[in-house]
Coordinates of C-alpha atoms in Angstrom, one line a residue:
M1 CA 154.3 -55.4 207.2
K2 CA 150.5 -54.9 206.7
K3 CA 150.6 -51.2 206.3
E4 CA 153.0 -51.5 203.8
N5 CA 151.5 -54.2 201.8
K6 CA 148.5 -51.6 201.3
I7 CA 150.9 -48.9 200.3
F8 CA 152.2 -51.3 197.6
I9 CA 149.1 -52.1 196.4
W10 CA 148.1 -48.5 195.7
L11 CA 151.3 -48.2 193.8
L12 CA 150.9 -51.3 191.5
A13 CA 147.8 -50.0 190.8
F14 CA 149.1 -46.7 189.9
S15 CA 151.4 -48.3 187.2
F16 CA 152.8 -44.8 186.5
I17 CA 153.5 -41.8 188.3
T18 CA 152.1 -38.5 186.8
S19 CA 154.2 -35.3 187.6
C20 CA 152.8 -31.6 187.6
N21 CA 154.8 -28.6 186.3
P22 CA 153.8 -25.3 186.9
G23 CA 151.4 -24.0 184.3
K24 CA 150.9 -27.5 182.7
E25 CA 147.6 -29.2 182.9
T26 CA 148.0 -32.8 184.7
V27 CA 145.3 -35.6 185.5
V28 CA 145.9 -37.7 188.3
T29 CA 143.0 -40.5 188.8
E30 CA 144.5 -42.9 191.3
P31 CA 142.4 -42.4 194.4
S32 CA 143.9 -45.6 196.5
A33 CA 146.7 -43.8 198.5
L34 CA 144.2 -41.4 199.5
H35 CA 141.5 -44.0 200.8
E36 CA 144.6 -45.6 202.6
A37 CA 145.5 -42.1 204.2
M38 CA 142.0 -41.9 205.4
Q39 CA 141.8 -45.4 207.2
E40 CA 145.3 -44.6 209.0
L41 CA 144.0 -41.2 210.2
T42 CA 140.5 -42.6 211.4
D43 CA 142.6 -45.6 213.3
V44 CA 144.7 -42.9 215.5
I45 CA 141.4 -41.1 216.3
V46 CA 140.1 -44.1 217.6
H47 CA 143.1 -44.8 219.0
D48 CA 143.5 -41.5 221.0
I49 CA 139.5 -41.3 222.0
F50 CA 138.6 -37.7 220.4
S51 CA 135.2 -36.7 220.9
P52 CA 133.0 -36.7 218.1
P53 CA 133.2 -32.9 217.7
V54 CA 136.8 -32.7 217.7
A55 CA 137.2 -35.8 215.5
S56 CA 135.0 -33.9 212.8
R57 CA 137.5 -31.1 213.0
I58 CA 140.3 -33.6 212.5
Y59 CA 138.8 -35.0 209.3
A60 CA 138.1 -31.5 208.1
Y61 CA 141.6 -29.6 207.6
P62 CA 143.2 -32.7 206.2
S63 CA 140.4 -33.6 203.7
I64 CA 140.5 -29.8 202.5
A65 CA 144.3 -29.8 202.7
A66 CA 144.1 -32.8 200.1
Y67 CA 141.1 -31.5 197.8
E68 CA 143.2 -27.7 197.3
V69 CA 146.3 -29.5 196.3
L70 CA 144.5 -31.6 193.6
A71 CA 142.3 -28.8 192.6
V72 CA 145.7 -27.2 191.4
E73 CA 145.3 -28.3 188.3
A74 CA 141.8 -30.3 187.8
P75 CA 140.0 -27.7 185.3
N76 CA 136.2 -29.0 186.1
Y77 CA 137.1 -28.5 189.9
R78 CA 137.2 -24.9 191.9
P79 CA 139.2 -24.6 194.8
L80 CA 137.7 -24.1 198.1
A81 CA 140.1 -20.9 199.2
G82 CA 137.6 -18.0 199.4
Q83 CA 134.5 -20.2 199.7
L84 CA 135.5 -21.2 203.5
R85 CA 135.4 -19.0 206.2
D86 CA 138.9 -16.9 206.3
F87 CA 140.4 -19.7 204.2
E88 CA 142.7 -18.2 201.3
A89 CA 144.3 -19.5 198.3
I90 CA 147.3 -22.1 199.0
P91 CA 150.8 -21.3 197.3
E92 CA 151.2 -22.7 193.8
P93 CA 153.8 -25.3 193.2
K94 CA 157.3 -23.9 192.2
A95 CA 158.4 -26.9 190.7
A96 CA 157.8 -30.4 189.0
I97 CA 155.5 -32.3 191.8
D98 CA 153.4 -35.3 191.6
L99 CA 150.0 -34.2 192.6
Q100 CA 148.9 -37.4 194.3
V101 CA 152.1 -37.4 196.3
A102 CA 151.5 -33.9 197.4
A103 CA 148.2 -34.3 198.2
V104 CA 148.5 -37.2 200.4
D105 CA 151.5 -36.2 202.1
A106 CA 149.5 -32.5 203.0
F107 CA 146.7 -34.8 204.2
L108 CA 148.9 -36.8 206.9
L109 CA 150.8 -33.6 207.5
V110 CA 147.4 -31.9 208.7
G111 CA 146.3 -35.1 210.1
K112 CA 149.6 -35.4 212.2
A113 CA 149.6 -32.1 213.6
L114 CA 145.9 -32.6 214.8
I115 CA 146.1 -35.5 216.7
F116 CA 147.7 -36.7 220.1
S117 CA 149.9 -39.9 218.5
E118 CA 151.9 -37.9 216.0
E119 CA 154.5 -40.7 215.6
K120 CA 152.2 -43.2 214.1
L121 CA 150.8 -40.9 211.3
E122 CA 154.7 -40.0 210.7
T123 CA 155.5 -43.7 210.8
Y124 CA 153.1 -44.3 208.2
R125 CA 154.2 -41.4 206.0
K126 CA 157.7 -42.2 205.9
N127 CA 157.0 -45.7 204.8
W128 CA 155.0 -44.3 202.2
H129 CA 157.6 -42.1 201.0
E130 CA 159.9 -45.5 200.8
Q131 CA 157.4 -47.5 198.7
V132 CA 156.7 -44.4 196.5
K133 CA 160.8 -44.0 196.0
Q134 CA 160.9 -48.0 195.4
Q135 CA 158.8 -48.3 193.0
G136 CA 160.3 -45.4 190.6
L137 CA 159.3 -42.0 191.4
D138 CA 162.1 -39.4 190.6
E139 CA 163.6 -38.6 194.1
T140 CA 163.7 -34.8 193.0
I141 CA 160.2 -35.1 191.8
L142 CA 159.8 -36.4 195.6
K143 CA 161.5 -34.2 197.4
H144 CA 159.4 -31.3 195.6
S145 CA 156.3 -33.0 196.3
I146 CA 157.0 -33.3 199.8
A147 CA 158.2 -29.8 200.2
Y148 CA 154.7 -28.4 198.7
A149 CA 152.9 -30.4 200.9
E150 CA 154.7 -28.9 203.8
E151 CA 153.8 -25.5 202.2
V152 CA 150.3 -26.6 202.2
A153 CA 150.3 -28.0 205.3
T154 CA 151.8 -24.8 206.6
H155 CA 148.9 -22.5 204.7
V156 CA 145.6 -24.9 206.1
L157 CA 147.1 -25.7 209.9
T158 CA 148.0 -21.5 209.8
W159 CA 144.2 -20.9 209.2
A160 CA 143.2 -23.9 211.6
D161 CA 144.9 -22.1 214.3
K162 CA 142.3 -19.4 214.1
D163 CA 139.4 -21.4 214.5
N164 CA 139.1 -20.4 218.3
Y165 CA 139.8 -24.3 219.1
K166 CA 143.1 -23.5 221.3
E167 CA 141.3 -20.8 223.0
T168 CA 138.3 -23.2 224.1
R169 CA 140.4 -25.5 226.0
T170 CA 140.3 -22.8 228.7
F171 CA 137.1 -22.2 229.0
Q172 CA 135.0 -22.9 232.1
K173 CA 133.3 -26.6 232.7
F174 CA 129.6 -27.2 232.2
T175 CA 127.8 -26.1 235.5
I176 CA 125.9 -29.0 237.2
T177 CA 122.7 -27.5 239.0
D178 CA 119.5 -28.9 240.8
D179 CA 117.3 -27.9 237.8
V180 CA 115.1 -31.2 237.5
S181 CA 115.1 -30.4 233.8
R182 CA 118.8 -29.8 233.3
W183 CA 121.3 -32.4 232.0
Q184 CA 123.0 -34.5 234.5
P185 CA 126.2 -37.0 234.0
T186 CA 124.9 -40.4 233.6
P187 CA 126.4 -44.0 234.2
P188 CA 128.5 -45.7 234.4
G189 CA 131.5 -43.2 233.7
Y190 CA 129.4 -40.3 235.0
M191 CA 131.9 -37.9 233.1
E192 CA 131.9 -34.4 232.6
A193 CA 130.0 -32.7 229.7
I194 CA 131.9 -33.0 226.6
E195 CA 132.8 -29.7 224.7
P196 CA 130.5 -27.2 226.1
H197 CA 131.5 -24.3 224.1
W198 CA 131.8 -26.1 220.7
N199 CA 129.7 -23.3 219.5
K200 CA 132.7 -20.9 219.7
I201 CA 134.2 -22.9 217.1
R202 CA 134.4 -21.1 213.6
P203 CA 132.3 -22.8 211.3
F204 CA 133.4 -23.3 207.8
V205 CA 130.3 -22.4 206.0
I206 CA 127.3 -21.5 207.9
D207 CA 126.9 -17.8 209.3
S208 CA 126.9 -19.1 212.6
A209 CA 126.8 -21.7 215.5
N210 CA 123.0 -20.7 215.6
Q211 CA 121.8 -20.2 211.9
F212 CA 120.2 -23.7 212.3
V213 CA 118.0 -23.5 215.6
P214 CA 115.4 -26.0 215.7
E215 CA 112.1 -25.5 217.7
R216 CA 112.6 -25.6 221.5
P217 CA 112.3 -29.2 223.3
T218 CA 109.6 -30.2 224.9
A219 CA 109.1 -28.8 228.5
F220 CA 110.0 -30.9 231.3
D221 CA 106.9 -32.1 232.9
M222 CA 106.3 -35.3 234.8
D223 CA 102.6 -35.1 234.9
E224 CA 101.1 -38.5 233.4
N225 CA 99.2 -36.5 231.0
S226 CA 102.3 -34.1 229.7
P227 CA 103.9 -34.3 226.3
F228 CA 107.4 -34.9 227.9
Y229 CA 106.1 -37.3 230.2
K230 CA 104.9 -39.8 227.2
E231 CA 107.8 -38.7 225.2
T232 CA 110.0 -40.7 228.2
M233 CA 107.5 -43.4 228.2
E234 CA 108.0 -43.8 224.7
V235 CA 111.9 -44.2 225.1
Y236 CA 111.0 -46.7 228.1
T237 CA 108.8 -48.8 225.9
A238 CA 110.8 -48.7 223.0
V239 CA 113.7 -50.1 224.7
K240 CA 111.7 -53.0 226.9
E241 CA 110.2 -54.1 223.3
L242 CA 113.3 -54.2 221.1
D243 CA 113.5 -56.6 218.7
E244 CA 116.9 -58.2 217.1
E245 CA 116.8 -55.7 214.0
E246 CA 116.4 -53.0 216.1
K247 CA 119.1 -53.8 218.6
E248 CA 121.3 -54.7 215.6
I249 CA 120.7 -51.0 214.2
A250 CA 121.5 -49.5 217.3
S251 CA 124.7 -51.2 217.7
F252 CA 125.3 -50.2 214.1
W253 CA 125.3 -46.8 214.8
D254 CA 126.4 -46.6 218.2
C255 CA 129.6 -44.9 217.4
N256 CA 130.2 -44.0 221.0
P257 CA 133.8 -43.7 221.6
Y258 CA 133.2 -43.4 225.3
V259 CA 131.6 -47.0 226.1
M260 CA 132.9 -47.9 229.4
N261 CA 133.2 -51.7 230.4
V262 CA 132.7 -52.0 234.4
H263 CA 133.9 -55.3 236.3
G264 CA 133.6 -54.9 239.9
H265 CA 135.8 -52.0 240.5
V266 CA 137.6 -52.2 237.5
M267 CA 136.5 -49.6 234.4
F268 CA 138.1 -49.7 231.2
A269 CA 137.2 -48.2 227.6
T270 CA 136.0 -50.1 224.4
K271 CA 137.3 -47.9 222.0
K272 CA 135.0 -47.2 218.8
I273 CA 134.6 -45.1 215.6
T274 CA 133.4 -41.9 216.2
P275 CA 129.6 -41.0 214.1
G276 CA 131.7 -38.6 211.9
G277 CA 134.1 -41.5 211.4
H278 CA 131.1 -44.0 210.0
W279 CA 130.1 -41.1 207.4
M280 CA 133.9 -40.7 206.3
G281 CA 133.5 -44.4 206.1
I282 CA 130.4 -44.2 203.8
A283 CA 132.2 -41.6 201.5
K284 CA 135.1 -44.1 201.0
I285 CA 132.5 -47.0 200.3
A286 CA 130.2 -44.7 198.0
S287 CA 133.8 -43.3 196.0
Q288 CA 134.8 -47.1 195.8
K289 CA 131.3 -48.2 194.4
A290 CA 131.1 -45.3 192.0
E291 CA 134.7 -45.9 190.8
A292 CA 135.4 -42.3 191.2
D293 CA 139.0 -41.0 190.5
L294 CA 141.0 -38.9 193.0
M295 CA 139.6 -35.8 192.3
K296 CA 136.2 -36.7 193.0
T297 CA 137.0 -39.1 196.2
A298 CA 138.8 -35.8 197.5
Q299 CA 135.8 -33.8 196.3
A300 CA 133.8 -36.7 198.4
Y301 CA 135.7 -36.8 201.7
S302 CA 136.1 -32.9 201.9
L303 CA 132.3 -32.1 201.4
T304 CA 131.4 -34.6 203.9
A305 CA 133.7 -33.4 206.3
I306 CA 132.9 -29.9 206.0
A307 CA 129.1 -30.8 206.4
L308 CA 130.2 -32.8 209.5
A309 CA 132.0 -30.1 211.0
D310 CA 129.5 -27.4 210.8
A311 CA 126.5 -29.7 211.7
F312 CA 128.5 -30.3 214.9
I313 CA 128.9 -26.7 215.6
S314 CA 125.4 -26.1 214.8
C315 CA 124.0 -29.1 217.1
W316 CA 126.4 -28.6 219.5
D317 CA 125.1 -24.9 219.9
E318 CA 121.8 -26.2 220.7
K319 CA 122.6 -29.1 223.1
Y320 CA 124.2 -26.4 225.7
R321 CA 121.4 -24.0 225.1
S322 CA 118.5 -26.2 225.9
S323 CA 120.8 -28.3 228.2
L324 CA 118.2 -31.0 228.4
I325 CA 118.2 -34.3 230.5
R326 CA 118.7 -37.6 229.6
P327 CA 115.8 -40.0 229.3
E328 CA 118.0 -42.4 231.4
T329 CA 118.1 -39.9 234.4
V330 CA 114.7 -39.2 234.0
I331 CA 113.4 -42.8 234.3
N332 CA 115.9 -43.9 236.9
K333 CA 114.7 -41.3 239.0
Y334 CA 110.8 -41.1 238.2
I335 CA 109.7 -44.3 237.0
D336 CA 112.1 -47.4 237.1
E337 CA 115.4 -47.1 238.8
E338 CA 116.4 -50.4 237.2
W339 CA 115.8 -49.5 233.7
L340 CA 119.1 -49.3 231.3
P341 CA 119.1 -47.8 228.2
F342 CA 120.4 -50.6 225.3
L343 CA 123.4 -48.2 224.7
Q344 CA 125.3 -46.2 227.1
T345 CA 124.1 -42.5 226.8
P346 CA 127.3 -40.2 225.9
P347 CA 128.4 -37.8 227.9
F348 CA 126.6 -34.2 227.1
P349 CA 123.0 -32.6 226.7
E350 CA 120.3 -35.0 224.9
Y351 CA 118.7 -32.2 222.4
T352 CA 119.1 -32.1 219.6
S353 CA 120.5 -35.8 218.7
G354 CA 123.9 -35.6 217.2
H355 CA 123.4 -38.4 215.1
S356 CA 120.5 -37.1 213.6
V357 CA 122.0 -33.7 212.8
I358 CA 125.3 -34.8 211.5
S359 CA 123.7 -37.8 209.5
G360 CA 121.1 -35.3 208.1
A361 CA 124.0 -33.1 207.0
A362 CA 126.1 -35.9 205.5
G363 CA 123.5 -37.5 203.6
E364 CA 123.1 -34.3 201.6
A365 CA 126.8 -33.4 200.7
L366 CA 126.8 -37.2 199.8
T367 CA 123.7 -37.4 197.6
A368 CA 124.9 -34.2 196.2
I369 CA 127.8 -35.7 195.0
Y370 CA 126.9 -39.5 194.1
G371 CA 123.0 -39.2 193.4
E372 CA 119.7 -40.8 194.7
P373 CA 119.1 -43.8 194.7
F374 CA 122.5 -44.8 195.5
H375 CA 122.4 -48.5 196.9
F376 CA 125.3 -49.5 199.0
V377 CA 126.7 -51.9 201.9
D378 CA 127.4 -50.3 204.7
S379 CA 130.7 -52.2 206.2
T380 CA 132.5 -49.7 208.1
E381 CA 131.6 -51.1 211.4
V382 CA 132.9 -54.6 210.2
R383 CA 136.0 -54.0 211.4
Y384 CA 134.6 -53.2 214.8
G385 CA 133.0 -56.5 215.2
L386 CA 129.7 -55.6 213.4
T387 CA 127.4 -56.9 210.4
A388 CA 127.6 -55.0 207.4
R389 CA 123.7 -53.4 206.6
E390 CA 122.5 -52.1 202.9
F391 CA 120.9 -48.8 202.1
D392 CA 119.3 -47.4 198.8
S393 CA 120.2 -44.1 199.4
F394 CA 122.4 -41.8 202.0
R395 CA 119.1 -40.2 203.1
S396 CA 117.8 -43.5 204.2
A397 CA 121.1 -44.4 206.3
S398 CA 120.7 -41.1 207.8
D399 CA 117.3 -42.0 208.9
E400 CA 118.0 -45.2 210.2
A401 CA 121.2 -43.5 211.8
A402 CA 118.6 -41.2 213.9
I403 CA 116.1 -43.5 214.8
S404 CA 118.7 -45.5 216.4
R405 CA 119.2 -43.3 219.0
L406 CA 115.3 -44.2 220.2
Y407 CA 116.2 -47.9 219.8
G408 CA 119.1 -46.9 222.0
G409 CA 117.3 -45.5 225.0
I410 CA 119.3 -42.2 224.6
H411 CA 117.2 -39.9 222.7
Y412 CA 113.5 -39.0 222.7
M413 CA 111.8 -38.4 219.3
P414 CA 111.7 -34.8 219.1
A415 CA 115.5 -34.8 219.4
I416 CA 115.8 -37.1 216.5
E417 CA 113.2 -35.7 214.4
N418 CA 114.1 -32.0 214.7
G419 CA 117.6 -33.2 214.5
V420 CA 117.0 -34.6 211.3
A421 CA 115.4 -31.3 209.8
Q422 CA 118.5 -29.3 211.3
G423 CA 121.1 -31.4 209.8
R424 CA 119.5 -31.5 206.4
S425 CA 118.5 -27.8 206.3
L426 CA 122.3 -27.0 207.1
G427 CA 123.7 -29.5 204.5
K428 CA 121.6 -28.5 201.7
L429 CA 123.0 -25.1 202.7
I430 CA 126.6 -26.1 202.0
V431 CA 125.9 -27.8 199.0
D432 CA 124.2 -25.1 197.9
R433 CA 127.1 -22.8 198.9
I434 CA 130.3 -24.4 198.0
E435 CA 130.9 -24.6 194.1
M436 CA 133.4 -27.6 193.9
G437 CA 132.8 -28.9 190.5
Q438 CA 131.3 -32.2 189.4
A439 CA 128.2 -33.3 190.9
A440 CA 125.7 -36.3 190.7
E441 CA 123.2 -36.0 188.1
N442 CA 120.4 -38.0 189.3
V443 CA 119.6 -35.7 192.5
S444 CA 115.6 -35.9 192.7
G445 CA 115.7 -36.3 188.6
N446 CA 117.8 -32.8 188.1
K447 CA 121.3 -32.2 186.7
K448 CA 123.2 -30.4 189.5
S449 CA 126.0 -28.5 188.0
K450 CA 128.0 -25.8 189.5

C-alpha cells in the first residue's frame, strides 16, 4: 500500500500526461516517477546484497536507458549513443507514446534484468501501470509506451550482455599466498576477495581499466622507522583517539553491504546501502533541491552512475594489482592482537580506497551538473538509522567520504589521498568527454556548456 501511495503522489503532481508523436517535439518535466523507480532499485540492491562494483553496474544501465528515451525529443540534450563504449542509438518510437512512462518503464525493465529479486521490481512496475491507467492515460498510449520501453530495454540489455560480466563469473578466485604484504581475508566473516577480475569489465567512457593508475603504495616494511610502519600506526592511533564526530562520519559513510553481526556461534548480515547507492541518493537530493525537471534529473542520474561504474573498474584494477594487506591484519599481527577497526574491514585489498575513488568521480559529475558551491543536506542514510549531514559542495562530501576510511580503521592515508586524486581525474575526463546538454553555470565561476 505504501508503494502504491508513492505512485499516486507523483501522478497527482503530474496533472496531465504528455504524449509523444514521432516527429513532434514534446517536453516532459515531472521527475517524481524516476526518483521513486531509483529508490525501488536501491531497495532491491540492498535486499539482494550486491557487491559495490556489481551494484554500480546495476545503477548504470537502467539510468542510461531512461536518459536515452527522454533524449529522443529533448532538443537541448544529446543522446549517449555513440559516446559510450559500443553503445549504438536506440530505436525511435513508431507510435504515439508517453515519454515519461516509457523512460521509467525502460529503467525498471533493465533494472529487473540485472538483479536477483526480479519479482520485486516487476510487482512495483505492474502496480505503477495500473495507477497510470487509473489516472486517465489512454490505454493505447500506455500500450505503445510499454512496447517502446521493452524495445529500448532489449537494446540496452543486448549491449550490457557484451560487457564481460557473465564471463567474469567463471574466472579464477583470488589466490591467497604467504606473502606478508599481500591481502588476507579479515574477520569476522573471513570472506573471499570480492570481484578480483572487475578490471575485465568493459568501461563506459575511460579508455581502459588502467588509464588512471595511481602511484605505487608504500612498500611493506615493519621497521619502526619505515614509512609503512608510520602509516600503520597512524591508522592504529586514529581509531584509538576517535571523537564523537569522527565516529559519526565513519558510520555515515560505512556503506558496507557485508557487515556481519556475530553472537556466539550465530552470524548474520546487516543489510546496508552500497557506496554507489549513497551517491545515487545524493544525486536525487541535489536534483530535488535544484528543482530539476525530469530531463536534468535523468542527466544527473546517468552521469553519476557512469562515473561510479568506471571509477569502480579503475579502482578494482589497482586493488588487485597491488593486493595490499589491510591495516587490521597488520596491526593484529605486529602491533596489538586485540585492536579492532571502528568499521568492519570490507573483503578486498586495501589500495586504493574505493570510497575515495568513486566519491571523487561522482563529486566531479554532480559538480558539472549542479555547480559549486551547492549546499545540501545528505539524508541518504537516515532510512538506515543514521543522522543527516550537511555539505557545501559535492567535493567537500567526497573529501569527507574519503577521510571516513581512516576513522573507520580500514585504510592507510596514501590509499585515501591517492584514491581521491585517481577518482577526480577520472571524473573530470568523463565530464569532458560526454556531451549531454545543459550543465552548471557556476563551476569555478565559469559556464560549462556542451
